[in-house]
Amino acid sequence: MIPRLAKLGPMAPTTLVVVTVLLSCGSPAAEKGTLVQGEYLLLNHLDRIEAPSTWTIKVPSLEIGQDMRRALPMHPPFEARFSAVPAHEGGRLALAPALNPAAYDKPTDGVVFEVRCRDAAGDWIELLELELAPRQRPQDRGWQDREVSLAVCSRPTTEVLLRTTCGPLGDCKADWALWGEPSASVERDLKMRPSKFAVLISVDTLRPDRLRLYGGPRDNSPNLERVAADGIVFETAIAPSPWTIPSHATLLTSRDPRVHRADAHRAIAPGVATLADVLSTAGWQTAAFVDSPYLSSEFGFDRGFEHFDYRPAPPSNYRHGARAVLERVIDWLESADERPAFIFWHIMDAHAPYGAPAPHGGRFRASLDAADRSESPQLRHLEEVGFHDHLRLDRYASFDELLASYDEGLAHVDGVVGRLFDLLQATGRWNDSTIVVTSDHGESFLDEDIYVGHGLFLTDAELRIPLLLKLPRNRGAGTRPLRIAGAIDIAPTLLNVLGVATPPQFEGRSLLGGMDGRRDALLFGYSNNIGASFVRSQQQMYVTEATVPPEVIRERHLRAAPPVKLPLAEVLAERLETTDGSDLSSESLETLGALRRILMEHRTSLESEADSSEEPIVPSLSDEELDRLRSLGYVGSDG
């Protein structure tokens, strides 16, 4: 045991959100940078932890009281030490101890949480001692936010000890002690050296009509609205596929899914150029930060990036989270040189299972009235379909609660990306930066009375995506073009803005030409999970009949057994529909024939473009990564 020394009481509880960007602007090329206050997440640095060799590190995401956080579980008595934790005169350590709710009513006398650091002499200083006994004290239930000063610790780094012990009677066998997202504040003298800066942000599973920005029901997008106010909002943007790999590959290659060929079993085809390839050749420094094994180098997503940051998720989790990845984005910006810089940032926090940490976790669910919380037939239906296991439905009393939980996740993402926007403004780079925010696909919320999720059907719920574009000097600010836009157009648009020539093999076109509409605009796409294709114009959409039988979709992808009724026939049949919900005109059959011919011609042209002589690159994910993907509801491991 470590002897107790000087004791400092905890400071007032505070919300865990501590990343802010402060202080004055300055010339990007100035020797002295902008002082930036950020955060150092201890769970981002598990390589610096010292603990008994018998301990298995786990970092699950746990929702307690509708507040979801990553946590480090420690069964008491236990202690672990983190080395090289940043400490400065105004330094703070924020953390949220908690006990597993499963132990709240068990016979136990609670757990004592202790936090210590090393001082300049190498001695231990006690920063916090907190006893939680939720069986006796209901106020001890939930995350207990605390913030303590690191001013008494050694500098510029210190060693931090986290210790858990049983309560006074020594009986805590049933307790799992949790350290929720411990983080230290950091100071950076950040110099934004790049002569130009562009960032492409893809928020996985972001359905636009849930954002207030796109008419959604809740105040969950104030930071994205900053981009919208200074930029362009495309009202109708369409993904080429309802799931992650094909859509992101199209986003970065401007090629149809059947040309780049990337899916769960193949990487981006050899010889297919990426946006990063083009920018690197043009002299740009390029960096990517992704939070899913489906976007790793195994699938070719590292091509063209000087710096590619994918790290397998920590044990017992499926993602690092946007806060953790943002720390690495800022680390890279700190080391960037004067060359123009492009960042691709992929965010997984809107993906199921839904939820968010404070201050957004539970925020919208708390505002629901009693009727919205009553048990709903929709929720009972979800419970009967095996696909939905990953949603953790036992957290919800109604379908409205599930929707509110998703919206809370969007608010959390909005808050994190807002910190990057704050940094750009604080360093004087906002006005000359190019910012794109989009997604790879949407999310079905029983729109077809079948499921909650994505990866299967060619419907607006799964294909429609947000698209925000902020140009240098805020050109076009506040405009909302009605023209249809495709994810396939984003790479050519970025190259146009950045003054780099677009390769002739890119299939998309810059969205900056003819902002008021493009009469001949047609978008194409494909769902490999059901074997159907689509072609979409501004007014209409034609979808081919699915080639995968309904029983395969029911059993393999949805894991639904009779007597569960799923109206698959309509969504899998050949169909023509208007994109604004209006009735089809009397010329519908003629239109159907024309769109069918266009789609067949397009398919023939794709077959001639795809170079079948080149052997596909077959990715090799670990069993652990595959298990994590299945736990996210990726249908048949292909969604």
XYZ file of C-alpha atoms in Angstrom:
639
model
C 0.000 0.000 0.000
C 1.150 3.568 -0.684
C 1.317 5.735 2.476
C -0.975 8.738 2.682
C 0.606 12.170 2.616
C -0.836 15.641 2.200
C -4.529 15.488 1.426
C -6.392 17.835 -0.900
C -10.172 17.738 -0.964
C -12.052 17.441 -4.249
C -13.102 20.571 -6.024
C -16.689 21.205 -6.998
C -18.207 18.622 -9.336
C -18.029 19.628 -12.977
C -19.165 18.335 -16.320
C -16.587 16.086 -17.949
C -16.438 18.158 -21.132
C -13.177 20.036 -20.648
C -11.737 20.573 -24.127
C -11.877 24.240 -25.058
C -9.832 26.430 -27.357
C -8.683 29.685 -25.843
C -6.691 32.843 -26.339
C -5.769 35.065 -29.197
C -5.446 34.637 -32.899
C -2.250 35.257 -34.731
C -0.589 34.880 -38.065
C -0.369 31.180 -39.029
C 3.283 31.654 -39.905
C 4.220 33.462 -36.671
C 6.905 31.906 -34.496
C 4.693 32.117 -31.431
C 1.511 30.116 -31.770
C -1.863 30.279 -30.097
C -2.177 28.924 -26.584
C -4.674 26.074 -26.769
C -6.216 24.371 -23.765
C -7.098 20.796 -24.621
C -7.391 17.400 -22.983
C -5.224 14.334 -22.564
C -7.438 11.261 -22.263
C -5.744 8.676 -20.067
C -7.636 5.892 -21.852
C -5.914 7.000 -25.062
C -2.581 6.051 -23.487
C -3.011 2.557 -22.103
C 0.604 1.851 -23.078
C 1.558 4.078 -20.133
C -0.348 2.130 -17.506
C 1.320 0.068 -14.801
C -0.830 -2.613 -13.196
C -0.578 -6.217 -11.979
C 0.247 -8.600 -14.806
C -2.796 -10.700 -13.927
C -5.105 -7.805 -14.785
C -6.880 -7.790 -18.160
C -7.405 -4.246 -19.412
C -10.951 -3.531 -20.549
C -12.445 -0.224 -21.692
C -16.191 -0.743 -22.202
C -18.688 1.988 -23.049
C -21.282 1.885 -20.277
C -24.527 3.783 -19.969
C -25.413 4.617 -16.374
C -28.413 6.833 -15.820
C -28.679 7.496 -19.590
C -25.088 8.823 -19.570
C -22.741 6.703 -21.742
C -18.997 6.862 -21.088
C -15.877 4.849 -21.724
C -14.609 3.462 -18.445
C -11.722 1.593 -16.886
C -13.133 -1.136 -14.597
C -11.163 -2.107 -11.475
C -12.410 -4.744 -9.078
C -11.279 -3.635 -5.595
C -8.837 -3.797 -4.037
C -6.803 -2.603 -7.004
C -4.448 0.120 -8.166
C -3.004 1.228 -11.474
C -0.556 3.988 -12.347
C -0.359 6.166 -15.453
C 3.055 7.633 -16.276
C 3.859 10.858 -18.155
C 0.490 12.523 -17.519
C 0.705 16.236 -18.463
C 0.673 18.660 -15.526
C 1.063 22.434 -15.487
C 0.354 25.275 -13.085
C -3.325 25.470 -13.954
C -3.614 21.773 -14.771
C -6.722 19.807 -13.857
C -7.670 16.140 -13.767
C -11.309 15.357 -14.571
C -12.798 11.937 -13.896
C -16.079 10.282 -13.023
C -15.979 7.361 -10.563
C -18.998 5.061 -10.491
C -20.133 1.617 -9.418
C -21.736 -0.873 -11.747
C -25.547 -0.514 -11.387
C -25.797 -4.312 -11.129
C -24.294 -3.963 -7.644
C -26.540 -1.155 -6.390
C -28.820 -3.433 -4.409
C -26.288 -6.118 -3.501
C -25.100 -6.542 0.111
C -21.985 -4.362 0.108
C -20.580 -1.430 2.021
C -19.328 0.315 -1.092
C -15.986 1.266 -2.598
C -13.425 3.961 -1.854
C -11.856 5.688 -4.893
C -8.479 7.388 -4.441
C -6.453 9.542 -6.834
C -2.829 10.535 -6.201
C 0.034 12.100 -8.095
C 3.799 12.457 -7.631
C 5.117 15.789 -6.454
C 8.460 17.322 -7.487
C 10.270 15.312 -4.773
C 8.765 12.039 -6.002
C 6.388 11.679 -3.056
C 2.716 10.788 -3.393
C 0.141 13.551 -2.908
C -3.493 12.614 -2.389
C -5.825 14.517 -4.717
C -9.130 12.786 -4.112
C -10.722 10.288 -1.782
C -14.337 9.439 -2.532
C -16.485 6.722 -0.981
C -19.476 5.454 -2.976
C -22.096 3.322 -1.235
C -25.154 3.440 -3.521
C -27.104 0.863 -1.514
C -27.070 3.177 1.477
C -26.971 6.515 -0.388
C -29.062 6.838 -3.573
C -27.134 9.986 -4.518
C -24.071 7.782 -5.049
C -25.727 6.129 -8.045
C -24.520 7.205 -11.468
C -21.284 8.813 -12.609
C -19.794 11.093 -9.960
C -18.050 13.909 -11.834
C -15.020 15.320 -10.044
C -12.246 17.691 -11.024
C -9.022 18.176 -9.047
C -6.054 20.475 -9.435
C -2.698 19.099 -10.619
C -0.837 22.210 -9.454
C 0.837 20.306 -6.585
C 2.110 17.557 -8.904
C 5.484 17.310 -10.609
C 5.807 19.133 -13.937
C 5.683 19.064 -16.918
C 4.465 15.494 -16.410
C 3.501 13.471 -13.396
C 2.526 9.950 -12.421
C -1.136 9.440 -11.528
C -2.341 6.582 -9.374
C -5.942 5.328 -9.427
C -6.830 3.084 -6.502
C -10.004 1.311 -5.423
C -10.527 -0.341 -2.026
C -13.495 -1.878 -0.269
C -15.545 0.232 2.127
C -15.019 0.264 5.915
C -16.235 -3.302 6.423
C -14.155 -4.661 3.566
C -17.097 -6.296 1.816
C -17.359 -5.339 -1.870
C -17.244 -8.639 -3.740
C -20.251 -7.660 -5.836
C -18.876 -4.272 -6.881
C -17.172 -3.294 -10.086
C -15.512 0.070 -9.644
C -15.437 2.218 -12.777
C -13.260 5.194 -13.710
C -15.207 7.151 -16.314
C -13.084 8.910 -18.982
C -10.243 10.259 -16.793
C -8.573 13.173 -18.571
C -5.914 15.769 -17.805
C -5.943 19.283 -19.203
C -3.051 20.234 -21.470
C -1.631 23.501 -22.788
C -0.324 23.685 -26.340
C 1.469 26.526 -28.051
C -0.149 25.579 -31.331
C 1.260 26.934 -34.579
C -1.074 26.337 -37.533
C 1.671 26.330 -40.160
C -0.061 24.943 -43.303
C -0.500 27.563 -46.007
C -3.914 26.070 -46.816
C -6.132 23.817 -44.719
C -8.968 21.480 -45.695
C -10.835 18.910 -43.631
C -13.342 16.270 -44.735
C -15.421 14.982 -41.802
C -17.530 11.856 -42.225
C -19.912 11.147 -39.357
C -20.843 7.480 -39.731
C -24.616 6.782 -39.714
C -25.741 10.422 -39.701
C -29.309 10.706 -40.925
C -29.803 14.364 -41.917
C -33.471 14.789 -41.004
C -32.624 14.148 -37.331
C -30.451 17.300 -37.271
C -32.114 20.614 -36.454
C -29.997 21.935 -39.310
C -32.125 19.841 -41.696
C -35.445 20.407 -39.928
C -34.974 17.820 -37.180
C -37.037 18.010 -33.992
C -34.270 18.868 -31.479
C -31.531 21.409 -30.845
C -28.633 19.047 -31.592
C -26.510 20.761 -34.267
C -25.407 24.284 -33.159
C -21.807 23.768 -34.350
C -22.802 22.315 -37.702
C -25.091 25.313 -38.021
C -21.975 27.486 -37.734
C -20.637 25.719 -40.826
C -24.003 26.130 -42.534
C -24.120 29.850 -41.765
C -20.691 30.369 -43.340
C -21.101 27.730 -46.020
C -23.370 25.834 -48.388
C -25.968 23.252 -47.346
C -27.019 20.718 -49.967
C -30.622 19.825 -49.249
C -30.526 16.493 -51.080
C -27.303 14.464 -50.992
C -27.213 10.754 -51.770
C -24.802 7.971 -50.849
C -23.993 5.234 -53.404
C -24.542 2.415 -50.904
C -26.354 1.901 -47.603
C -23.247 0.869 -45.705
C -19.748 1.835 -44.682
C -17.072 0.382 -46.962
C -18.572 0.979 -50.428
C -19.787 4.468 -49.533
C -16.521 5.644 -48.008
C -14.551 4.171 -50.900
C -16.731 6.164 -53.319
C -16.317 9.277 -51.164
C -12.511 9.043 -51.451
C -12.201 7.737 -55.032
C -15.179 9.299 -56.848
C -15.834 5.893 -58.405
C -18.930 3.706 -58.446
C -18.913 0.817 -55.924
C -18.697 -1.694 -58.773
C -15.545 0.001 -60.088
C -13.627 0.443 -56.849
C -15.106 -2.947 -55.756
C -14.460 -2.423 -52.053
C -16.717 -4.395 -49.739
C -16.382 -6.662 -46.702
C -14.301 -9.143 -48.732
C -12.215 -6.874 -50.991
C -10.128 -3.734 -50.612
C -10.281 -0.781 -53.003
C -9.219 -2.181 -56.359
C -5.552 -1.801 -57.337
C -4.983 1.160 -59.643
C -7.998 3.143 -58.419
C -6.719 6.598 -57.443
C -7.869 8.229 -54.213
C -8.389 11.859 -53.269
C -5.334 11.597 -51.003
C -3.243 10.249 -53.915
C -4.131 13.284 -56.003
C -3.478 15.797 -53.227
C -0.174 14.176 -52.230
C 1.024 14.321 -55.831
C 0.059 18.004 -55.877
C 2.279 18.676 -52.853
C -0.256 18.507 -50.034
C 0.462 16.853 -46.687
C -2.349 14.413 -46.009
C -3.592 12.727 -42.841
C -6.487 10.389 -42.055
C -7.990 9.525 -38.669
C -10.483 6.662 -38.736
C -12.334 4.789 -36.003
C -13.433 1.553 -37.669
C -11.557 -1.538 -38.903
C -13.683 -1.315 -42.052
C -11.742 1.859 -42.964
C -8.314 0.480 -42.117
C -5.359 -0.117 -44.440
C -6.668 -3.673 -44.889
C -9.306 -2.169 -47.171
C -6.972 0.293 -48.912
C -8.110 3.425 -47.126
C -4.532 4.408 -46.261
C -3.624 5.024 -49.915
C -2.153 8.458 -50.510
C -2.075 9.481 -46.852
C 1.307 10.462 -45.435
C -0.104 9.909 -41.970
C -2.777 7.237 -41.485
C -4.168 6.799 -37.977
C -6.247 3.694 -37.372
C -5.869 1.916 -34.058
C -7.856 -1.151 -33.058
C -10.482 -0.276 -30.487
C -9.547 -0.853 -26.847
C -10.547 -4.199 -25.286
C -14.302 -4.639 -24.744
C -15.145 -1.696 -27.012
C -15.752 -1.125 -30.719
C -14.470 2.443 -31.048
C -12.193 4.987 -29.432
C -14.735 7.774 -29.782
C -14.567 11.232 -31.318
C -12.990 12.859 -28.240
C -10.102 10.401 -28.297
C -9.530 10.744 -32.040
C -9.686 14.553 -31.861
C -6.720 14.470 -29.472
C -4.703 12.712 -32.186
C -5.927 15.153 -34.866
C -4.612 18.068 -32.803
C -1.333 16.209 -32.161
C -0.856 15.963 -35.924
C -1.752 19.604 -36.539
C 0.904 20.545 -33.993
C 3.540 18.747 -36.083
C 2.291 19.817 -39.544
C 4.626 21.851 -41.742
C 3.994 24.797 -44.100
C 2.688 22.730 -47.009
C -1.080 22.779 -47.656
C -2.760 20.245 -45.358
C -5.740 17.920 -45.860
C -7.345 15.864 -43.082
C -9.943 13.106 -43.405
C -11.673 12.500 -40.049
C -14.070 9.589 -39.606
C -16.369 9.604 -36.541
C -18.261 6.560 -35.240
C -20.133 8.068 -32.281
C -23.538 8.343 -34.008
C -23.507 4.624 -34.848
C -25.555 2.194 -32.764
C -25.682 1.413 -29.916
C -26.932 4.958 -29.507
C -26.167 7.247 -26.597
C -23.829 9.988 -25.422
C -21.851 11.135 -22.407
C -22.766 14.189 -20.339
C -23.889 16.835 -20.967
C -25.895 15.266 -23.807
C -26.532 11.772 -22.413
C -30.183 11.652 -21.292
C -30.737 15.280 -22.281
C -33.522 14.630 -24.791
C -34.903 11.539 -23.096
C -35.459 13.610 -19.945
C -37.743 15.967 -21.873
C -40.112 13.238 -23.087
C -43.553 13.281 -21.542
C -45.258 10.228 -20.063
C -46.992 9.320 -23.335
C -43.649 9.254 -25.172
C -42.243 6.890 -22.549
C -45.088 4.382 -22.665
C -44.339 0.977 -24.161
C -44.770 0.989 -27.932
C -45.541 -1.726 -30.499
C -42.470 -0.623 -32.463
C -40.182 -1.460 -29.571
C -41.798 -4.867 -29.117
C -41.240 -5.537 -32.828
C -37.543 -4.657 -32.529
C -37.163 -7.042 -29.609
C -38.464 -9.894 -31.788
C -35.866 -9.354 -34.544
C -32.430 -10.743 -33.660
C -30.587 -8.095 -35.693
C -31.438 -5.523 -33.027
C -29.493 -7.128 -30.182
C -26.710 -4.555 -30.570
C -29.107 -1.683 -29.862
C -29.288 -2.664 -26.146
C -33.041 -2.220 -26.221
C -33.437 -2.871 -22.497
C -32.405 0.778 -21.989
C -35.591 2.058 -23.611
C -39.220 2.036 -22.498
C -40.444 3.236 -25.892
C -39.428 3.821 -29.484
C -39.422 7.567 -28.810
C -36.698 7.022 -26.222
C -34.589 5.214 -28.823
C -34.948 8.150 -31.236
C -34.083 10.625 -28.466
C -30.996 8.551 -27.622
C -29.851 8.708 -31.262
C -30.363 12.483 -31.250
C -28.244 12.741 -28.089
C -25.414 10.991 -29.939
C -25.681 13.560 -32.741
C -25.501 16.393 -30.204
C -22.349 14.833 -28.729
C -20.712 14.573 -32.167
C -21.692 18.160 -32.917
C -20.013 19.263 -29.689
C -16.757 17.442 -30.470
C -16.415 18.698 -34.053
C -17.216 22.136 -32.685
C -13.945 21.990 -30.752
C -12.021 21.672 -34.018
C -13.980 24.632 -35.376
C -13.111 26.579 -32.194
C -9.448 25.798 -32.774
C -9.600 27.045 -36.368
C -11.234 30.265 -35.225
C -8.825 30.788 -32.319
C -5.799 30.334 -34.586
C -7.228 32.659 -37.228
C -7.717 29.875 -39.801
C -11.503 29.594 -39.963
C -12.090 32.019 -42.835
C -9.450 30.521 -45.135
C -10.266 26.873 -44.339
C -12.263 24.454 -46.479
C -14.600 22.257 -44.421
C -16.805 19.416 -45.653
C -19.144 17.534 -43.312
C -21.041 14.506 -44.596
C -21.821 10.849 -43.844
C -21.540 7.450 -45.484
C -25.227 6.554 -45.142
C -28.338 7.223 -43.102
C -30.290 5.010 -40.728
C -33.674 3.347 -41.048
C -35.975 3.947 -38.097
C -38.662 1.445 -39.099
C -39.312 3.558 -42.209
C -40.212 0.389 -44.090
C -41.695 -1.305 -40.983
C -38.778 -3.759 -41.079
C -35.838 -2.718 -38.920
C -33.730 -0.055 -37.257
C -30.312 0.039 -38.906
C -28.647 0.237 -42.306
C -26.828 -1.852 -44.861
C -29.676 -3.375 -46.838
C -32.287 -1.264 -48.568
C -32.089 1.403 -51.269
C -34.390 3.907 -49.590
C -34.061 7.552 -48.604
C -33.750 6.532 -44.952
C -30.507 4.663 -45.685
C -29.156 6.614 -48.679
C -29.797 10.239 -47.866
C -26.847 11.993 -46.181
C -26.013 15.522 -44.995
C -23.578 17.600 -47.027
C -22.140 20.883 -45.746
C -19.429 22.777 -47.604
C -17.628 25.824 -46.176
C -15.402 27.505 -48.752
C -12.416 29.794 -48.131
C -13.528 33.346 -47.361
C -16.973 31.835 -46.760
C -18.021 32.109 -50.402
C -21.637 31.143 -50.966
C -22.404 31.491 -47.251
C -25.959 30.664 -46.273
C -27.016 29.152 -49.612
C -29.031 25.949 -49.920
C -28.928 24.602 -53.493
C -31.877 22.429 -54.438
C -29.823 20.430 -56.932
C -29.203 16.791 -56.121
C -25.666 15.990 -54.962
C -23.848 12.685 -54.601
C -21.074 11.461 -52.341
C -19.333 10.670 -55.631
C -19.141 14.448 -56.294
C -17.367 15.388 -53.051
C -13.771 14.577 -54.091
C -14.019 16.508 -57.403
C -15.619 19.420 -55.551
C -12.795 19.539 -53.014
C -10.162 19.432 -55.760
C -11.955 22.254 -57.571
C -11.984 24.385 -54.400
C -8.331 23.631 -53.642
C -7.141 24.407 -57.163
C -5.967 20.874 -57.965
C -6.804 19.218 -61.289
C -9.402 16.435 -61.128
C -8.254 13.116 -62.652
C -10.285 12.142 -65.725
C -11.165 8.772 -64.143
C -13.125 10.452 -61.338
C -16.792 9.920 -62.179
C -18.277 12.727 -60.086
C -18.455 16.392 -60.986
C -17.740 19.506 -58.961
C -20.831 20.757 -57.191
C -19.712 24.359 -57.631
C -20.728 24.434 -61.290
C -24.361 25.402 -61.853
C -25.358 25.799 -58.223
C -28.995 26.336 -59.140
C -29.458 22.872 -60.579
C -28.082 20.329 -63.023
C -30.706 19.076 -65.409
C -28.798 15.997 -66.496
C -27.698 14.973 -63.007
C -28.091 11.237 -62.398
C -26.760 9.320 -59.422
C -26.166 5.573 -59.306
C -25.641 3.076 -56.527
C -25.780 -0.501 -55.389
C -26.491 -2.657 -52.340
C -24.360 -5.790 -52.394
C -26.309 -7.200 -49.424
C -29.541 -7.496 -51.418
C -28.144 -7.418 -54.985
C -30.081 -4.356 -56.195
C -29.081 -1.165 -58.017
C -30.598 2.296 -58.332
C -30.507 5.338 -60.570
C -31.812 8.621 -59.222
C -32.601 11.941 -60.850
C -33.740 15.168 -59.232
C -37.367 14.034 -59.382
C -37.436 10.235 -59.590
C -35.676 7.061 -58.493
C -35.673 3.649 -60.124
C -34.589 0.577 -58.126
C -34.036 -2.858 -59.646
C -35.467 -6.011 -58.148
C -33.260 -7.541 -55.467
C -31.460 -10.726 -56.473
C -30.988 -11.998 -52.914
C -34.099 -13.977 -51.864
C -36.244 -12.561 -49.043
C -35.741 -15.672 -46.925
C -31.954 -15.161 -47.027
C -32.321 -11.546 -45.937
C -34.744 -12.559 -43.194
C -32.597 -15.385 -41.815
C -29.026 -14.273 -42.492
C -29.160 -10.511 -42.136
C -32.174 -9.791 -39.937
C -32.168 -13.055 -37.946
C -35.938 -13.031 -37.730
C -37.912 -16.242 -37.470
C -41.638 -16.749 -38.078
C -44.150 -15.633 -36.918
C -42.447 -12.211 -37.079
C -43.944 -10.395 -40.048
C -41.565 -8.354 -42.212
C -42.941 -6.593 -45.328
C -39.884 -7.410 -47.444
C -41.669 -7.971 -50.764
C -42.356 -4.307 -51.494
C -38.905 -2.956 -50.647
C -37.190 -5.779 -52.604
C -39.361 -5.455 -55.729
C -38.517 -3.392 -58.794
C -39.948 0.074 -58.247
C -40.160 3.601 -59.566
C -40.923 6.413 -57.134
C -40.890 10.179 -57.014
C -38.267 11.625 -54.699
C -40.572 14.325 -53.300
C -43.352 11.917 -52.301
C -45.773 13.092 -55.008
C -47.848 10.692 -57.101
C -46.342 9.230 -60.257
C -47.615 10.796 -63.452
C -49.314 9.070 -66.362
C -45.913 8.919 -68.085
C -44.588 6.636 -65.362
C -44.226 3.543 -67.522
C -42.301 5.501 -70.139
C -40.049 6.945 -67.421
C -39.574 3.492 -65.911
C -38.394 2.120 -69.254
C -36.017 5.046 -69.813
C -34.432 4.783 -66.360
C -34.139 1.021 -66.688
C -32.244 1.451 -69.998
C -29.992 4.125 -68.464
C -29.162 1.874 -65.532
C -28.406 -1.105 -67.791
C -26.126 1.048 -69.975
C -24.386 2.329 -66.863
C -23.873 -1.225 -65.594
C -22.374 -2.283 -68.947
C -20.050 0.695 -68.883
C -18.945 -0.172 -65.341
C -18.178 -3.756 -66.304
C -15.865 -2.517 -69.040
C -14.145 -0.085 -66.652
C -13.529 -2.520 -63.818
C -10.206 -4.199 -64.580
C -10.953 -7.827 -63.780
C -7.398 -8.819 -64.725
C -6.084 -7.421 -61.452
C -6.354 -9.717 -58.478
C -8.465 -8.185 -55.697
C -6.801 -7.455 -52.378
C -8.457 -9.647 -49.745
C -8.523 -7.990 -46.296
C -7.611 -9.990 -43.218
C -9.317 -8.762 -40.062
C -8.668 -10.381 -36.719
C -11.369 -12.484 -35.081
C -11.664 -9.797 -32.415
C -12.256 -7.064 -35.003
C -14.844 -9.191 -36.794
C -16.635 -9.868 -33.509
C -16.717 -6.160 -32.783
C -18.187 -5.419 -36.215
C -20.880 -8.055 -35.748
C -21.659 -6.575 -32.338
C -22.446 -3.286 -34.098
C -25.179 -4.915 -36.160
C -23.247 -5.135 -39.430
C -25.604 -7.395 -41.308
C -24.071 -10.752 -42.153
C -20.718 -9.039 -41.382
C -21.299 -7.147 -44.651
C -23.176 -4.056 -43.420
